[in-house]
PDB file of C-alpha atoms in Angstrom:
ATOM      1  CA  VAL A   1    -135.039 149.810  78.419  1.00  0.00           C
ATOM      2  CA  GLN A   2    -136.349 150.375  74.354  1.00  0.00           C
ATOM      3  CA  LEU A   3    -139.761 151.372  73.311  1.00  0.00           C
ATOM      4  CA  GLN A   4    -140.533 151.453  69.898  1.00  0.00           C
ATOM      5  CA  ALA A   5    -143.455 152.794  68.283  1.00  0.00           C
ATOM      6  CA  SER A   6    -145.073 152.405  64.997  1.00  0.00           C
ATOM      7  CA  GLY A   7    -148.240 152.796  63.444  1.00  0.00           C
ATOM      8  CA  GLY A   8    -148.501 156.791  62.814  1.00  0.00           C
ATOM      9  CA  GLY A   9    -149.559 157.793  59.536  1.00  0.00           C
ATOM     10  CA  LEU A  10    -151.950 160.099  57.378  1.00  0.00           C
ATOM     11  CA  VAL A  11    -155.364 160.116  58.192  1.00  0.00           C
ATOM     12  CA  ARG A  12    -158.025 161.730  56.764  1.00  0.00           C
ATOM     13  CA  PRO A  13    -160.884 163.803  59.780  1.00  0.00           C
ATOM     14  CA  GLY A  14    -162.831 161.266  61.120  1.00  0.00           C
ATOM     15  CA  GLY A  15    -160.169 157.980  60.379  1.00  0.00           C
ATOM     16  CA  SER A  16    -158.854 155.604  62.451  1.00  0.00           C
ATOM     17  CA  LEU A  17    -155.471 154.826  63.415  1.00  0.00           C
ATOM     18  CA  ARG A  18    -153.658 152.340  65.479  1.00  0.00           C
ATOM     19  CA  LEU A  19    -150.349 152.335  67.130  1.00  0.00           C
ATOM     20  CA  SER A  20    -148.507 149.722  68.901  1.00  0.00           C
ATOM     21  CA  CYS A  21    -145.277 150.020  70.896  1.00  0.00           C
ATOM     22  CA  ALA A  22    -142.956 146.975  71.467  1.00  0.00           C
ATOM     23  CA  THR A  23    -141.138 147.021  74.392  1.00  0.00           C
ATOM     24  CA  SER A  24    -137.837 145.141  75.968  1.00  0.00           C
ATOM     25  CA  GLY A  25    -135.262 145.370  78.730  1.00  0.00           C
ATOM     26  CA  PHE A  26    -137.490 145.899  81.940  1.00  0.00           C
ATOM     27  CA  THR A  27    -140.141 144.469  83.478  1.00  0.00           C
ATOM     28  CA  PHE A  28    -143.078 145.095  81.577  1.00  0.00           C
ATOM     29  CA  GLU A  29    -145.964 144.161  83.629  1.00  0.00           C
ATOM     30  CA  ASP A  30    -144.829 146.388  86.874  1.00  0.00           C
ATOM     31  CA  TYR A  31    -144.274 149.717  84.887  1.00  0.00           C
ATOM     32  CA  THR A  32    -146.875 152.339  84.435  1.00  0.00           C
ATOM     33  CA  VAL A  33    -146.986 152.478  79.942  1.00  0.00           C
ATOM     34  CA  GLY A  34    -148.624 155.407  78.360  1.00  0.00           C
ATOM     35  CA  TRP A  35    -148.628 157.677  75.304  1.00  0.00           C
ATOM     36  CA  PHE A  36    -147.946 161.237  74.941  1.00  0.00           C
ATOM     37  CA  ARG A  37    -147.863 163.377  72.074  1.00  0.00           C
ATOM     38  CA  GLN A  38    -145.785 167.046  70.793  1.00  0.00           C
ATOM     39  CA  ALA A  39    -147.539 169.198  68.294  1.00  0.00           C
ATOM     40  CA  PRO A  40    -145.433 171.259  66.600  1.00  0.00           C
ATOM     41  CA  GLY A  41    -145.145 174.273  68.837  1.00  0.00           C
ATOM     42  CA  LYS A  42    -147.107 173.321  71.496  1.00  0.00           C
ATOM     43  CA  GLU A  43    -145.940 171.898  74.762  1.00  0.00           C
ATOM     44  CA  ARG A  44    -145.771 167.747  75.263  1.00  0.00           C
ATOM     45  CA  GLU A  45    -148.966 166.500  76.125  1.00  0.00           C
ATOM     46  CA  GLY A  46    -150.008 163.193  78.377  1.00  0.00           C
ATOM     47  CA  VAL A  47    -152.635 161.563  76.103  1.00  0.00           C
ATOM     48  CA  SER A  48    -152.934 158.046  77.968  1.00  0.00           C
ATOM     49  CA  CYS A  49    -151.927 155.530  80.718  1.00  0.00           C
ATOM     50  CA  ILE A  50    -153.055 152.455  82.475  1.00  0.00           C
ATOM     51  CA  SER A  51    -152.080 151.258  85.584  1.00  0.00           C
ATOM     52  CA  PRO A  52    -149.594 148.355  86.449  1.00  0.00           C
ATOM     53  CA  ILE A  53    -151.757 147.342  89.399  1.00  0.00           C
ATOM     54  CA  ASP A  54    -155.185 146.713  88.288  1.00  0.00           C
ATOM     55  CA  GLY A  55    -155.384 148.233  84.413  1.00  0.00           C
ATOM     56  CA  THR A  56    -157.153 151.280  85.017  1.00  0.00           C
ATOM     57  CA  THR A  57    -156.781 153.452  82.135  1.00  0.00           C
ATOM     58  CA  TYR A  58    -156.420 157.787  82.365  1.00  0.00           C
ATOM     59  CA  TYR A  59    -157.168 159.965  79.080  1.00  0.00           C
ATOM     60  CA  GLY A  60    -156.023 163.095  78.377  1.00  0.00           C
ATOM     61  CA  ARG A  61    -159.596 165.473  78.243  1.00  0.00           C
ATOM     62  CA  SER A  62    -159.033 166.233  74.147  1.00  0.00           C
ATOM     63  CA  VAL A  63    -159.188 162.332  73.409  1.00  0.00           C
ATOM     64  CA  LYS A  64    -161.321 160.663  76.284  1.00  0.00           C
ATOM     65  CA  GLY A  65    -164.366 158.945  74.522  1.00  0.00           C
ATOM     66  CA  ARG A  66    -162.051 158.541  71.322  1.00  0.00           C
ATOM     67  CA  PHE A  67    -158.902 156.749  72.185  1.00  0.00           C
ATOM     68  CA  THR A  68    -158.641 153.872  73.644  1.00  0.00           C
ATOM     69  CA  ILE A  69    -155.237 152.047  75.420  1.00  0.00           C
ATOM     70  CA  SER A  70    -154.674 148.720  76.506  1.00  0.00           C
ATOM     71  CA  LYS A  71    -151.337 146.143  76.280  1.00  0.00           C
ATOM     72  CA  ASP A  72    -150.573 142.577  76.248  1.00  0.00           C
ATOM     73  CA  ASN A  73    -148.281 141.624  79.075  1.00  0.00           C
ATOM     74  CA  ALA A  74    -147.210 138.415  77.316  1.00  0.00           C
ATOM     75  CA  LYS A  75    -145.597 140.319  74.025  1.00  0.00           C
ATOM     76  CA  LYS A  76    -144.841 143.254  75.940  1.00  0.00           C
ATOM     77  CA  MET A  77    -146.555 145.436  73.614  1.00  0.00           C
ATOM     78  CA  VAL A  78    -148.488 148.950  74.274  1.00  0.00           C
ATOM     79  CA  TYR A  79    -151.791 149.895  71.713  1.00  0.00           C
ATOM     80  CA  LEU A  80    -153.478 153.398  71.356  1.00  0.00           C
ATOM     81  CA  GLN A  81    -156.199 152.548  69.128  1.00  0.00           C
ATOM     82  CA  MET A  82    -157.715 156.246  68.109  1.00  0.00           C
ATOM     83  CA  ASN A  83    -161.001 156.839  66.410  1.00  0.00           C
ATOM     84  CA  SER A  84    -162.698 159.960  65.076  1.00  0.00           C
ATOM     85  CA  LEU A  85    -159.286 161.654  64.427  1.00  0.00           C
ATOM     86  CA  LYS A  86    -159.085 165.614  64.324  1.00  0.00           C
ATOM     87  CA  PRO A  87    -156.539 167.915  62.860  1.00  0.00           C
ATOM     88  CA  GLU A  88    -155.516 168.586  66.446  1.00  0.00           C
ATOM     89  CA  ASP A  89    -154.377 165.189  66.724  1.00  0.00           C
ATOM     90  CA  THR A  90    -151.794 165.910  64.547  1.00  0.00           C
ATOM     91  CA  ALA A  91    -148.725 165.587  66.492  1.00  0.00           C
ATOM     92  CA  VAL A  92    -145.777 163.067  67.197  1.00  0.00           C
ATOM     93  CA  TYR A  93    -146.677 160.542  69.481  1.00  0.00           C
ATOM     94  CA  TYR A  94    -144.486 158.736  72.256  1.00  0.00           C
ATOM     95  CA  CYS A  95    -144.505 155.457  73.934  1.00  0.00           C
ATOM     96  CA  VAL A  96    -143.567 156.154  77.171  1.00  0.00           C
ATOM     97  CA  ALA A  97    -142.989 153.978  80.463  1.00  0.00           C
ATOM     98  CA  ASP A  98    -142.033 154.393  84.238  1.00  0.00           C
ATOM     99  CA  PRO A  99    -141.169 152.136  87.038  1.00  0.00           C
ATOM    100  CA  ASP A 100    -141.708 153.793  89.658  1.00  0.00           C
ATOM    101  CA  LEU A 101    -144.951 156.098  89.152  1.00  0.00           C
ATOM    102  CA  VAL A 102    -148.390 154.938  90.354  1.00  0.00           C
ATOM    103  CA  PRO A 103    -151.528 156.408  89.053  1.00  0.00           C
ATOM    104  CA  LEU A 104    -153.980 157.669  91.195  1.00  0.00           C
ATOM    105  CA  SER A 105    -156.006 160.605  89.084  1.00  0.00           C
ATOM    106  CA  THR A 106    -155.671 161.314  85.124  1.00  0.00           C
ATOM    107  CA  GLN A 107    -153.846 164.781  86.445  1.00  0.00           C
ATOM    108  CA  GLN A 108    -151.404 163.198  88.465  1.00  0.00           C
ATOM    109  CA  ALA A 109    -150.810 160.782  86.037  1.00  0.00           C
ATOM    110  CA  LEU A 110    -150.737 162.490  83.023  1.00  0.00           C
ATOM    111  CA  GLY A 111    -148.599 165.032  84.672  1.00  0.00           C
ATOM    112  CA  ALA A 112    -145.922 162.796  85.360  1.00  0.00           C
ATOM    113  CA  PRO A 113    -142.483 162.903  84.223  1.00  0.00           C
ATOM    114  CA  PHE A 114    -142.364 159.336  82.750  1.00  0.00           C
ATOM    115  CA  THR A 115    -138.968 158.453  82.908  1.00  0.00           C
ATOM    116  CA  TYR A 116    -138.457 156.142  79.714  1.00  0.00           C
ATOM    117  CA  TRP A 117    -139.459 157.566  75.997  1.00  0.00           C
ATOM    118  CA  GLY A 118    -139.200 155.924  72.550  1.00  0.00           C
ATOM    119  CA  GLN A 119    -138.283 157.479  69.345  1.00  0.00           C
ATOM    120  CA  GLY A 120    -142.003 158.632  68.396  1.00  0.00           C
ATOM    121  CA  THR A 121    -144.440 157.978  65.300  1.00  0.00           C
ATOM    122  CA  GLN A 122    -146.155 161.066  63.394  1.00  0.00           C
ATOM    123  CA  VAL A 123    -149.612 160.985  63.235  1.00  0.00           C
ATOM    124  CA  THR A 124    -151.579 163.401  59.939  1.00  0.00           C
ATOM    125  CA  VAL A 125    -155.027 164.511  60.441  1.00  0.00           C
ATOM    126  CA  SER A 126    -155.555 166.132  57.234  1.00  0.00           C
ATOM    127  CA  SER A 127    -158.381 166.181  54.548  1.00  0.00           C
TER     128      SER A 127
END
């Protein structure tokens, strides 16, 4: 399983970024995929994930209404559109995937120990 995140960078507060995750080595449409992040000195935080069953999306409280997750099964890609970025969104963002997780609620899905992790992409929000 390989997960390759890209699209991070430096952006001003209020700006937007779109993260992409190229995947390979697994049956993409059968896995729950999503994004986590970790800021310096802080615990890892579940950002968003998407159910492989019905496409239901889940968002952490701090990003809901600003971030949008999507995926393309044909291209085996996962995306995270991030709008209205804030300095507190600064973190390394990781693309994740899990073969067994069935998302049922935000707390359950974003609190789960996803099996596969990509290498991360840095997002810095600063003026």
